[in-house]
Coordinates of C-alpha atoms and ligand atoms in Angstrom, one line a residue:
R1 CA -6.9 -21.7 -1.7
S2 CA -9.0 -18.8 -3.2
K3 CA -12.7 -18.9 -2.6
K4 CA -13.8 -18.5 -6.0
S5 CA -12.6 -21.1 -8.6
L6 CA -11.5 -20.5 -12.1
D7 CA -11.9 -23.2 -14.7
S8 CA -8.4 -23.3 -15.7
T9 CA -9.5 -25.2 -19.1
A10 CA -11.4 -21.7 -20.0
I11 CA -7.9 -19.8 -20.1
P12 CA -6.7 -19.8 -23.7
D13 CA -3.2 -21.4 -24.0
D14 CA -2.9 -20.7 -27.7
L15 CA -3.4 -16.9 -28.0
T16 CA -1.1 -13.9 -27.9
I17 CA -2.3 -10.9 -25.7
A18 CA -3.2 -8.9 -29.0
Q19 CA -5.4 -11.8 -30.2
F20 CA -7.1 -12.0 -26.8
I21 CA -7.8 -8.3 -26.6
L22 CA -8.6 -7.3 -30.2
D23 CA -9.9 -10.5 -32.1
T24 CA -12.4 -11.6 -29.4
P25 CA -15.5 -9.7 -31.2
A26 CA -17.5 -7.7 -28.9
R27 CA -19.8 -10.0 -27.1
P28 CA -23.1 -8.4 -25.8
D29 CA -24.1 -11.9 -24.7
P30 CA -25.2 -11.0 -21.2
N31 CA -24.6 -14.6 -20.1
R32 CA -21.0 -14.6 -20.8
P33 CA -18.6 -13.8 -18.2
V34 CA -15.9 -12.2 -20.3
R35 CA -16.4 -9.8 -23.2
G36 CA -13.4 -7.7 -24.6
P37 CA -13.7 -4.1 -25.9
D38 CA -16.9 -3.0 -28.0
A39 CA -18.1 0.3 -29.7
Q40 CA -18.4 2.1 -26.3
T41 CA -14.9 1.3 -25.4
W42 CA -12.4 4.2 -26.0
L43 CA -8.8 5.4 -25.3
I44 CA -8.9 9.0 -24.5
Q45 CA -5.9 11.0 -24.7
D46 CA -5.7 13.3 -21.7
G47 CA -5.3 16.9 -22.6
T48 CA -6.2 16.6 -26.1
G49 CA -9.5 14.7 -25.8
R50 CA -8.5 12.6 -28.6
C51 CA -10.6 9.5 -28.6
I52 CA -9.5 6.3 -30.3
G53 CA -12.1 3.3 -30.5
V54 CA -11.4 -0.4 -30.9
D55 CA -11.7 -0.6 -34.7
E56 CA -9.1 2.2 -35.0
L57 CA -6.9 0.6 -32.5
M58 CA -7.1 -3.0 -34.7
R59 CA -6.4 -0.7 -37.9
R60 CA -3.3 1.0 -36.3
T61 CA -2.0 -2.3 -34.6
Y62 CA -2.1 -4.0 -38.1
G63 CA -0.5 -0.9 -40.0
L64 CA 2.3 -0.7 -37.5
A65 CA 2.8 -4.4 -37.5
N66 CA 3.0 -4.5 -41.3
A67 CA 5.5 -1.6 -41.2
M68 CA 7.7 -2.8 -38.4
N69 CA 8.0 -6.2 -40.4
L70 CA 8.6 -4.4 -43.9
K71 CA 10.9 -1.5 -42.6
Y72 CA 12.9 -3.1 -39.8
G73 CA 12.3 -7.1 -40.3
I74 CA 10.9 -7.5 -36.9
S75 CA 10.0 -11.2 -36.3
D76 CA 9.4 -13.5 -33.5
E77 CA 13.1 -13.3 -32.8
D78 CA 13.1 -9.7 -31.7
V79 CA 13.0 -7.9 -28.5
V80 CA 11.4 -4.3 -28.9
L81 CA 12.0 -1.7 -26.1
L82 CA 9.3 0.8 -25.5
F83 CA 10.4 3.9 -23.6
S84 CA 7.4 6.0 -23.2
K85 CA 5.0 7.7 -20.8
N86 CA 1.4 6.7 -21.1
H87 CA 0.2 7.4 -24.8
V88 CA -2.8 6.0 -26.9
D89 CA 0.0 4.2 -29.1
F90 CA 1.5 2.6 -26.1
P91 CA -0.5 -0.5 -26.5
V92 CA -0.6 -0.4 -30.3
V93 CA 3.1 -1.0 -30.2
I94 CA 2.7 -3.8 -28.0
W95 CA 0.1 -5.4 -29.9
A96 CA 1.8 -4.7 -33.2
A97 CA 5.0 -6.5 -31.9
H98 CA 2.9 -9.4 -30.6
R99 CA 1.2 -9.9 -34.2
L100 CA 4.8 -10.4 -35.3
G101 CA 5.7 -12.7 -32.3
A102 CA 8.1 -10.1 -30.9
V103 CA 8.6 -9.5 -27.2
V104 CA 8.1 -5.9 -25.7
S105 CA 10.1 -4.6 -22.9
P106 CA 8.8 -1.4 -21.5
A107 CA 11.0 1.2 -19.8
N108 CA 10.6 3.7 -17.3
P109 CA 10.4 7.1 -19.3
S110 CA 12.2 8.9 -16.6
F111 CA 15.3 6.6 -16.6
T112 CA 18.7 8.2 -17.5
A113 CA 21.0 7.1 -20.2
S114 CA 22.8 4.6 -18.1
E115 CA 19.6 3.1 -16.7
L116 CA 18.3 2.7 -20.1
R117 CA 21.4 1.2 -21.3
Y118 CA 21.2 -1.5 -18.7
Q119 CA 17.7 -2.4 -19.7
L120 CA 18.9 -2.5 -23.5
E121 CA 21.6 -4.8 -22.6
R122 CA 19.7 -7.0 -20.3
T123 CA 16.9 -7.3 -23.0
N124 CA 19.1 -7.2 -26.5
A125 CA 16.5 -4.9 -27.8
T126 CA 17.0 -3.8 -31.4
L127 CA 14.2 -1.4 -31.8
M128 CA 13.1 1.5 -29.7
F129 CA 9.7 3.2 -29.7
V130 CA 10.3 6.6 -27.6
Y131 CA 8.1 9.1 -26.1
P132 CA 8.4 12.4 -28.1
D133 CA 9.6 14.7 -25.4
V134 CA 13.0 16.3 -25.9
D135 CA 14.8 15.1 -22.8
T136 CA 13.2 11.5 -23.3
V137 CA 14.6 11.4 -26.8
A138 CA 17.8 12.7 -25.9
V139 CA 18.3 9.9 -23.3
A140 CA 17.2 7.4 -25.9
L141 CA 19.7 8.7 -28.4
E142 CA 22.5 8.7 -26.0
A143 CA 21.7 5.0 -24.8
A144 CA 21.2 3.8 -28.3
K145 CA 24.6 5.2 -29.1
Q146 CA 26.3 3.4 -26.4
M147 CA 24.7 0.3 -27.4
N148 CA 25.5 0.8 -31.3
I149 CA 21.9 1.0 -32.2
P150 CA 21.6 3.3 -35.2
A151 CA 19.2 6.5 -34.8
E152 CA 17.2 5.0 -37.5
R153 CA 15.9 2.4 -35.3
I154 CA 14.3 4.8 -33.0
V155 CA 10.6 5.5 -33.6
L156 CA 8.9 8.4 -32.1
L157 CA 5.3 7.9 -30.5
D158 CA 3.7 11.0 -32.6
A159 CA 4.4 13.6 -34.8
K160 CA 5.0 16.4 -32.5
T161 CA 8.2 18.8 -33.3
L162 CA 11.0 18.6 -31.1
G163 CA 13.4 21.2 -29.9
S164 CA 16.7 22.0 -31.6
A165 CA 18.6 19.6 -29.3
V166 CA 17.7 16.6 -31.2
T167 CA 16.4 17.9 -34.6
H168 CA 19.4 16.9 -36.5
V169 CA 18.0 13.4 -36.6
D170 CA 15.2 12.6 -38.9
F171 CA 13.5 10.0 -36.5
A172 CA 10.9 7.7 -37.8
R173 CA 7.2 8.1 -36.3
V174 CA 4.4 5.8 -35.4
E175 CA 1.8 7.7 -37.4
D176 CA 3.9 7.5 -40.5
L177 CA 4.5 3.8 -40.1
V178 CA 0.8 3.2 -39.4
Q179 CA 0.1 4.9 -42.6
A180 CA 2.7 3.3 -44.6
G181 CA 1.7 -0.1 -43.2
L182 CA -1.9 0.3 -44.1
K183 CA -0.9 1.3 -47.7
A184 CA 1.8 -1.5 -48.4
H185 CA 1.0 -5.1 -49.3
R186 CA 0.5 -7.4 -46.2
S187 CA 4.3 -8.6 -45.6
F188 CA 3.7 -10.6 -42.6
T189 CA 1.6 -13.7 -41.4
E190 CA 0.2 -13.3 -38.1
Y191 CA 2.2 -15.0 -35.3
R192 CA 0.4 -18.1 -34.0
I193 CA 0.8 -20.0 -31.1
A194 CA 0.1 -23.9 -31.0
R195 CA -2.1 -25.3 -28.5
G196 CA -0.5 -25.1 -24.9
G197 CA 2.4 -22.9 -26.4
A198 CA 1.4 -19.6 -24.7
K199 CA 2.8 -20.6 -21.4
D200 CA 6.2 -20.6 -22.7
K201 CA 6.0 -18.0 -25.2
A202 CA 7.1 -14.5 -23.6
A203 CA 5.1 -11.5 -24.4
L204 CA 6.8 -8.8 -22.0
L205 CA 9.9 -8.2 -20.4
C206 CA 8.7 -6.2 -17.6
F207 CA 11.3 -4.8 -15.0
S208 CA 10.3 -5.1 -11.4
S209 CA 10.4 -1.6 -9.4
G210 CA 13.9 -1.8 -8.0
T211 CA 12.7 -0.9 -4.5
T212 CA 15.1 -3.6 -2.8
G213 CA 18.0 -3.6 -5.5
R214 CA 18.4 -3.4 -9.1
P215 CA 15.3 -3.8 -11.1
K216 CA 14.8 -7.4 -12.3
A217 CA 13.8 -8.4 -15.7
V218 CA 10.6 -10.7 -15.5
A219 CA 9.6 -12.6 -18.5
I220 CA 5.8 -12.8 -18.6
S221 CA 4.2 -15.1 -21.1
H222 CA 1.1 -14.6 -23.1
Y223 CA -0.8 -17.1 -20.9
A224 CA 0.3 -15.6 -17.7
F225 CA -0.9 -12.2 -18.6
I226 CA -4.4 -13.6 -20.3
A227 CA -4.8 -15.6 -17.1
N228 CA -4.4 -12.8 -14.8
L229 CA -6.9 -10.8 -16.8
M230 CA -9.4 -13.5 -16.5
Q231 CA -8.8 -14.1 -12.9
F232 CA -9.7 -10.3 -12.6
V233 CA -12.7 -11.0 -14.5
V234 CA -14.0 -13.8 -12.6
H235 CA -13.1 -12.2 -9.4
N236 CA -15.4 -9.2 -10.1
E237 CA -18.5 -11.1 -10.9
V238 CA -20.8 -10.2 -8.5
N239 CA -20.4 -12.5 -5.6
E240 CA -22.9 -15.5 -5.5
S241 CA -23.5 -15.1 -1.9
Y242 CA -24.9 -11.8 -2.9
Y243 CA -27.9 -13.6 -4.3
N244 CA -28.5 -15.8 -1.3
G245 CA -26.1 -18.5 -2.5
S246 CA -27.6 -18.9 -6.1
K247 CA -25.2 -18.2 -8.7
V248 CA -26.4 -15.4 -10.9
I249 CA -24.3 -14.0 -13.8
V250 CA -25.2 -10.3 -14.0
P251 CA -25.5 -8.7 -17.4
W252 CA -22.7 -6.3 -18.4
D253 CA -24.7 -3.2 -18.0
S254 CA -26.4 -4.1 -14.7
E255 CA -26.2 -1.5 -11.8
K256 CA -24.9 -4.3 -9.7
R257 CA -21.6 -4.7 -11.7
R258 CA -18.2 -3.2 -10.4
F259 CA -17.2 -2.4 -14.0
R260 CA -19.7 -1.6 -16.6
V261 CA -19.8 -0.6 -20.1
G262 CA -19.7 3.1 -20.2
D263 CA -17.7 3.6 -17.1
V264 CA -14.5 5.6 -17.3
C265 CA -11.3 4.9 -15.6
L266 CA -8.5 7.3 -15.1
G267 CA -5.2 5.8 -16.6
V268 CA -2.5 7.7 -14.5
L269 CA -0.6 4.4 -13.6
P270 CA 2.5 4.2 -15.9
S271 CA 2.1 1.6 -18.2
Y272 CA 5.6 0.7 -18.3
H273 CA 5.1 -1.1 -14.8
I274 CA 2.8 -4.4 -14.7
Y275 CA 0.2 -2.8 -12.5
G276 CA -0.6 0.0 -14.9
L277 CA -0.2 -2.1 -18.2
L278 CA -2.4 -5.0 -17.0
M279 CA -5.2 -3.6 -14.6
N280 CA -4.9 0.1 -15.4
L281 CA -4.9 -0.5 -19.5
H282 CA -5.7 -3.8 -20.6
F283 CA -8.3 -5.0 -17.8
N284 CA -10.3 -1.9 -18.2
L285 CA -10.4 -2.3 -22.0
Y286 CA -11.2 -6.0 -21.5
A287 CA -13.9 -5.1 -19.2
G288 CA -15.4 -2.7 -21.7
L289 CA -14.3 0.6 -19.9
S290 CA -12.9 3.7 -21.5
V291 CA -9.6 4.7 -20.3
V292 CA -8.1 8.4 -20.0
V293 CA -4.5 8.0 -20.9
V294 CA -2.4 10.6 -18.7
P295 CA 1.2 11.0 -19.6
T296 CA 2.5 12.6 -16.4
F297 CA 1.0 12.5 -12.8
K298 CA 0.3 16.0 -11.3
Y299 CA -2.2 16.1 -8.6
M300 CA -4.1 19.2 -9.6
D301 CA -4.2 18.0 -13.2
M302 CA -5.4 14.6 -12.1
L303 CA -8.3 16.2 -10.2
A304 CA -9.2 18.3 -13.3
S305 CA -9.1 15.3 -15.5
I306 CA -11.4 13.4 -13.1
E307 CA -14.1 16.1 -13.4
R308 CA -13.5 16.7 -17.2
Y309 CA -14.0 13.3 -18.3
R310 CA -16.8 12.3 -15.8
V311 CA -14.2 9.7 -14.3
T312 CA -16.0 6.6 -12.3
H313 CA -13.1 4.4 -11.7
L314 CA -9.7 5.1 -10.2
M315 CA -6.6 2.9 -9.7
L316 CA -4.1 4.4 -7.9
V317 CA -0.8 3.9 -5.7
P318 CA -0.7 4.8 -2.0
P319 CA 1.0 8.3 -2.4
Q320 CA -1.7 9.5 -4.5
T321 CA -4.3 8.3 -2.3
V322 CA -2.7 10.0 0.6
L323 CA -3.0 13.3 -1.5
L324 CA -6.7 12.8 -1.8
C325 CA -6.7 12.8 1.9
K326 CA -4.6 15.5 2.6
H327 CA -4.3 18.2 -0.3
P328 CA -6.1 21.3 0.3
A329 CA -7.3 21.4 -3.3
T330 CA -9.4 18.1 -3.0
A331 CA -12.3 19.8 -1.3
A332 CA -13.1 21.9 -4.3
Y333 CA -13.9 18.8 -6.5
R334 CA -16.6 17.6 -4.3
T335 CA -19.1 16.9 -7.1
A336 CA -16.4 15.2 -9.4
L337 CA -15.4 12.9 -6.5
D338 CA -18.8 12.1 -5.7
R339 CA -19.0 10.2 -9.2
I340 CA -16.2 7.7 -8.2
R341 CA -17.7 4.3 -7.8
F342 CA -14.4 2.4 -7.5
L343 CA -11.0 2.8 -6.3
L344 CA -8.2 0.3 -6.3
M345 CA -5.0 1.0 -4.4
G346 CA -1.7 -1.2 -4.6
A347 CA 1.8 -1.8 -5.1
A348 CA 2.7 -0.8 -1.6
P349 CA 1.0 -1.0 1.9
V350 CA -2.1 1.2 2.5
S351 CA -3.0 1.8 6.1
R352 CA -6.1 1.3 8.0
E353 CA -5.9 5.0 8.8
I354 CA -5.6 6.2 5.2
T355 CA -8.5 3.9 4.0
D356 CA -10.8 5.3 6.7
Q357 CA -10.0 8.8 5.4
L358 CA -10.6 7.8 1.8
V359 CA -14.2 6.5 2.6
K360 CA -15.0 10.2 3.5
V361 CA -13.4 11.6 0.6
L362 CA -15.2 9.1 -1.9
P363 CA -18.4 8.7 -0.3
N364 CA -19.8 6.7 -3.1
A365 CA -16.8 4.3 -4.0
Q366 CA -16.1 0.7 -3.3
I367 CA -12.6 1.3 -1.9
G368 CA -10.0 -1.4 -1.3
Q369 CA -6.6 -2.8 -2.0
G370 CA -5.0 -5.3 -4.7
Y371 CA -1.8 -7.0 -4.1
G372 CA 0.7 -8.4 -6.5
M373 CA 4.1 -8.2 -8.0
T374 CA 5.8 -8.3 -11.3
E375 CA 6.6 -12.1 -10.8
T376 CA 3.0 -12.8 -10.6
C377 CA 1.8 -10.5 -13.5
T378 CA 0.0 -8.6 -10.7
G379 CA -3.0 -9.8 -9.4
V380 CA -2.7 -12.3 -6.2
C381 CA -5.3 -10.5 -4.2
M382 CA -8.3 -7.9 -4.7
F383 CA -10.8 -6.7 -2.2
P384 CA -13.9 -8.7 -2.4
V385 CA -16.4 -7.6 -4.8
S386 CA -19.4 -7.9 -2.5
Q387 CA -18.3 -5.5 0.1
K388 CA -18.6 -1.8 -0.1
T389 CA -15.0 -1.2 1.3
G390 CA -12.4 -3.9 1.5
T391 CA -11.7 -4.8 5.0
S392 CA -9.7 -1.7 6.0
G393 CA -6.0 -2.3 5.7
S394 CA -6.3 -5.7 4.1
A395 CA -4.7 -6.3 0.8
G396 CA -7.7 -8.1 -0.3
Q397 CA -8.8 -11.6 -1.0
L398 CA -6.9 -14.3 -2.9
M399 CA -7.7 -14.2 -6.7
P400 CA -9.7 -17.2 -8.4
G401 CA -6.9 -19.8 -9.2
C402 CA -4.4 -18.6 -6.8
I403 CA -3.2 -21.0 -3.8
A404 CA -1.3 -19.1 -0.9
R405 CA 1.1 -20.9 1.5
V406 CA 2.5 -19.0 4.4
A407 CA 5.7 -20.2 5.8
K408 CA 6.8 -19.4 9.3
P409 CA 10.8 -18.6 9.6
D410 CA 11.3 -22.4 10.7
G411 CA 10.0 -23.3 7.6
T412 CA 6.5 -25.0 8.7
L413 CA 3.3 -23.5 7.6
A414 CA 1.4 -21.0 9.5
S415 CA -2.3 -21.4 10.2
A416 CA -5.0 -18.8 9.6
N417 CA -4.0 -15.4 11.4
E418 CA -0.4 -16.4 11.8
P419 CA 2.2 -14.4 10.2
G420 CA 4.7 -15.7 8.0
E421 CA 6.2 -15.4 4.4
L422 CA 3.8 -15.7 1.6
F423 CA 4.4 -18.2 -1.4
V424 CA 2.0 -18.1 -4.2
S425 CA 0.9 -20.5 -6.8
T426 CA -1.0 -18.7 -9.7
P427 CA -1.8 -19.1 -13.4
G428 CA -0.4 -15.6 -13.6
M429 CA 3.2 -16.8 -12.7
A430 CA 5.7 -15.4 -14.9
I431 CA 8.2 -17.6 -16.8
G432 CA 11.1 -16.2 -14.7
Y433 CA 14.0 -13.8 -14.6
Y434 CA 15.1 -13.3 -18.1
G435 CA 18.7 -14.4 -18.6
D436 CA 19.2 -14.9 -14.9
E437 CA 18.9 -18.6 -14.0
E438 CA 20.1 -18.3 -10.6
A439 CA 17.8 -15.5 -9.3
T440 CA 15.0 -17.5 -11.2
R441 CA 16.0 -20.7 -9.1
E442 CA 15.7 -18.5 -5.7
T443 CA 12.3 -17.1 -6.5
F444 CA 10.3 -19.5 -8.9
L445 CA 10.2 -22.7 -6.8
D446 CA 8.3 -25.6 -8.8
G447 CA 5.3 -23.9 -9.6
W448 CA 5.6 -21.3 -6.6
V449 CA 6.7 -17.8 -6.5
R450 CA 8.4 -16.8 -3.2
T451 CA 7.1 -13.2 -2.5
G452 CA 9.6 -11.9 0.3
D453 CA 6.5 -10.4 1.9
E454 CA 5.5 -10.8 5.6
V455 CA 1.7 -11.6 5.3
V456 CA -1.2 -12.9 7.6
I457 CA -4.0 -14.5 5.9
N458 CA -7.6 -14.9 7.5
E459 CA -10.1 -18.0 7.3
N460 CA -11.7 -15.9 4.7
T461 CA -8.7 -15.9 2.4
E462 CA -8.1 -12.2 3.1
V463 CA -4.6 -11.1 3.2
W464 CA -2.8 -8.4 5.3
V465 CA 0.6 -7.5 4.0
I466 CA 2.6 -6.7 7.1
D467 CA 5.8 -5.4 5.3
R468 CA 8.7 -6.8 3.0
L469 CA 10.5 -9.2 5.2
K470 CA 13.6 -7.4 4.7
E471 CA 12.0 -4.2 6.1
I472 CA 10.7 -5.5 9.4
M473 CA 12.9 -4.2 12.4
K474 CA 13.7 -6.0 15.5
V475 CA 13.3 -3.8 18.6
N476 CA 13.9 -5.4 21.8
G477 CA 13.6 -8.7 20.0
F478 CA 10.1 -7.7 18.9
Q479 CA 9.0 -7.5 15.3
V480 CA 7.9 -3.9 14.2
A481 CA 6.7 -3.3 10.9
P482 CA 7.5 0.2 9.4
A483 CA 4.3 0.2 7.2
E484 CA 2.3 0.1 10.3
L485 CA 3.9 3.0 12.0
E486 CA 3.7 4.8 8.9
G487 CA -0.1 4.5 8.8
C488 CA -0.3 5.5 12.4
I489 CA 1.7 8.7 12.0
L490 CA 0.0 9.6 8.6
D491 CA -3.3 9.9 10.8
H492 CA -1.7 13.1 12.5
P493 CA -3.1 16.0 10.9
F494 CA 0.2 18.1 10.6
V495 CA 1.8 15.1 8.6
A496 CA 1.7 15.0 4.7
D497 CA 4.0 12.1 4.2
C498 CA 6.3 10.0 6.1
C499 CA 8.8 7.1 6.4
V500 CA 9.9 5.0 9.1
V501 CA 13.3 3.2 9.3
G502 CA 15.2 1.4 11.8
V503 CA 18.4 2.8 13.4
P504 CA 21.0 0.5 15.2
D505 CA 20.8 0.9 19.0
A506 CA 23.2 -0.4 21.4
Y507 CA 20.3 -1.5 23.9
S508 CA 17.3 -2.4 21.8
G509 CA 19.2 -3.5 18.5
E510 CA 17.2 -1.1 16.4
I511 CA 14.8 1.7 17.4
P512 CA 12.3 3.4 15.0
L513 CA 13.1 7.0 13.4
A514 CA 10.6 8.7 11.5
F515 CA 11.2 11.0 8.6
V516 CA 8.3 13.6 8.1
V517 CA 7.2 15.9 5.5
L518 CA 4.9 18.4 7.2
A519 CA 1.5 19.6 5.9
E520 CA 0.8 23.1 5.3
S521 CA -1.4 23.4 8.5
A522 CA 1.8 22.7 10.7
C523 CA 3.9 25.6 9.1
S524 CA 3.0 28.0 12.0
N525 CA 4.1 25.7 15.0
H526 CA 7.5 25.2 16.2
N527 CA 9.3 22.1 14.6
A528 CA 10.3 20.7 18.2
D529 CA 6.8 20.8 19.2
V530 CA 5.4 19.2 16.3
A531 CA 8.2 16.4 16.6
Q532 CA 7.0 15.9 20.2
D533 CA 3.4 15.9 19.2
I534 CA 4.1 13.2 16.7
M535 CA 6.0 11.0 19.2
Q536 CA 3.3 11.4 21.7
H537 CA 0.6 10.4 19.1
V538 CA 2.6 7.2 18.2
A539 CA 3.0 6.6 22.0
K540 CA -0.7 6.9 22.4
N541 CA -1.8 4.4 19.8
K542 CA 1.1 1.7 19.9
V543 CA 2.7 -0.5 22.4
A544 CA 6.1 0.7 24.1
Y545 CA 8.4 -0.9 21.7
K546 CA 7.1 0.5 18.8
H547 CA 7.3 4.3 20.0
L548 CA 9.7 6.6 18.0
K549 CA 12.6 6.1 20.4
G550 CA 14.9 7.1 17.5
G551 CA 13.0 10.6 17.0
V552 CA 11.6 12.4 14.2
E553 CA 13.4 14.1 11.4
F554 CA 11.7 16.6 9.0
V555 CA 12.4 16.4 5.2
D556 CA 11.2 18.1 2.4
S557 CA 10.1 15.0 0.5
I558 CA 10.2 11.3 0.8
P559 CA 12.0 9.5 -2.2
K560 CA 9.7 7.3 -3.8
N561 CA 10.0 5.3 -7.1
P562 CA 7.5 5.9 -9.8
S563 CA 5.6 2.7 -9.0
G564 CA 4.6 4.4 -5.6
K565 CA 7.1 2.8 -3.4
L566 CA 9.0 4.4 -0.7
L567 CA 12.8 3.9 -1.3
R568 CA 13.3 3.0 2.3
R569 CA 16.7 2.3 1.7
V570 CA 17.7 5.5 0.6
L571 CA 16.4 7.1 3.9
R572 CA 18.0 4.2 6.0
E573 CA 21.5 5.5 4.7
K574 CA 20.4 8.7 5.6
A575 CA 19.4 8.1 9.1
R576 CA 22.5 6.2 9.7
S577 CA 24.6 9.0 8.6
L578 CA 22.6 11.5 11.0
K579 CA 23.2 9.1 13.7
A580 CA 27.0 8.9 13.2
A581 CA 27.4 12.6 12.9
Ligands
ATP1 P1 12.1 -5.2 -6.5 O1 11.6 -6.5 -6.5 O2 12.8 -4.8 -7.7 O3 12.9 -4.6 -5.3 P2 9.3 -4.3 -6.1 O4 9.3 -5.7 -5.3 O5 8.8 -3.2 -5.5 O6 10.7 -4.1 -6.4 P3 7.2 -4.9 -7.9 O7 7.1 -6.3 -8.6 O8 6.6 -3.8 -8.6 O9 8.6 -4.5 -7.3 O10 6.2 -5.0 -6.6 C1 6.0 -6.0 -5.9 C2 6.0 -5.6 -4.4 O11 4.9 -4.7 -4.0 C3 5.3 -6.8 -3.4 O12 6.3 -7.7 -3.3 C4 5.0 -6.0 -2.2 O13 6.0 -5.9 -1.4 C5 4.4 -4.7 -2.7 N1 3.0 -4.5 -2.8 C6 2.4 -4.5 -3.8 N2 1.1 -4.4 -3.3 C7 1.0 -4.4 -2.1 C8 -0.2 -4.0 -1.1 N3 -1.3 -4.1 -1.6 N4 0.4 -3.8 0.1 C9 1.7 -4.0 0.5 N5 2.5 -4.2 -0.5 C10 2.4 -4.3 -1.7
MG2 MG1 9.9 -7.5 -5.7

């Protein structure tokens, strides 16, 4: 059970996400633990530098809601699909839909037409909001055609001109809808939820990352999303123990706070994924921070934006933090990186080795991990607020309101420091998998979410994620977590990136093989020597059964999905075919 408590009666169970974020007036009361965006909170479009404040966001939300209702008849029966990179109107579309009681399903903007079609089918969406890139629009058109959705029901996020490939369609634009909606008479009554109803009312159909198989449609209620925001807020209150045990609520602008009004967070995580949507976007706004809205991640651009917008807070996925440690360009941004006060990493394992390197890259930052999954709306763990850095390699401490159960393979409960599968109970729990009762029954068990992750929890409710249960190798009967070996290999100066898989072996059952992307610094060396060197590095640091008996294979890149997770299943296939050849 989490160390900090969350008063569950304080979680509103009758508000939509839009109402929670936009309609709670700015509260400069220093004694309130929560606030909401205020006059100093901005969404800043990366590249153009266009800033949108809260009043403008509210106005746009109202205008768009009115037009969506007038023009498309959107109501609480509808699902709206949002196929977009990060954009200042991304949350406006979501909140406008919520004002009408509609559900929003965000989709990965790099999907192909058949992947998008799958999401349209699963969600029965009837209206699509699309990022105005030629490629994205072409995919949306194709998928819409296959689903018999007329092109008139595709709305583009801004008024940019498109290339000739799609100009034959006269698309509707968010900007025009907003203006039309503001001019027209109010056509809708705000969707309201009865007391207690927010737990069953879906707000979002978010898809899981598809790391282990096909992405799953997770129905997230308004309550779960708001509860998770509040869990983060309470967690990030300066720890009571910080003040000799007397509970002190620190004013919002105090130096002591982790998140302060006037801080700027880089918004580079994709908003279509729950980590980006909840943490990077909604949490920051709710905590009164400004967010730099970054449509596409490119490392060099990211460094430039950190400098240009005087960014103080980063929320990243592990591959991005590896670049911070390993990319030769990082050094030129010393001054800008010294300004960073906070770095949160999550969505996949982060090794002790990388964390230790990050401490040097970001000397003034609190650095640590969070852990969560789409099924829990993200936040289950986050690194303790009272520490400068989270315990290196730990996924953080259980969040307020979370209860964890760790089950050993025989089904009995593990005690502190014993490994097992994590089950969590949290107010952020999703409703279930949309339209899939069987899958829901397997994962959502009577108030508990089965995570499929192997973890260890200590007495201090700190969690270590060993790996996904499915990924763990059995070598000579011993368990070996690929993530642990990857951390060790990444510590080698010649390694830019890596992925470890198990390959079948007649004697040991399975043996670890590493796919490695070489760093520039390794180029002048002979590959065979480097492979030897990497194997010796692992041999020096790990017990015998963890050694790279399967060898080292060099590749140009490691396949990852956009939420920053290794697609180990792809390389496992590759390893098997290599061994068979
Ligand atoms: P799918 O369920 O579709 O196969 P997915 O599980 O990757 O994909 P998400 O819901 O985005 O989809 O991710 C949740 C998973 O991410 C967790 O179950 C866990 O395996 C992993 N994860 C998240 N945070 C961490 C972390 N800090 N350390 C290790 N793993 C993490
Ligand atoms: Mg999953």
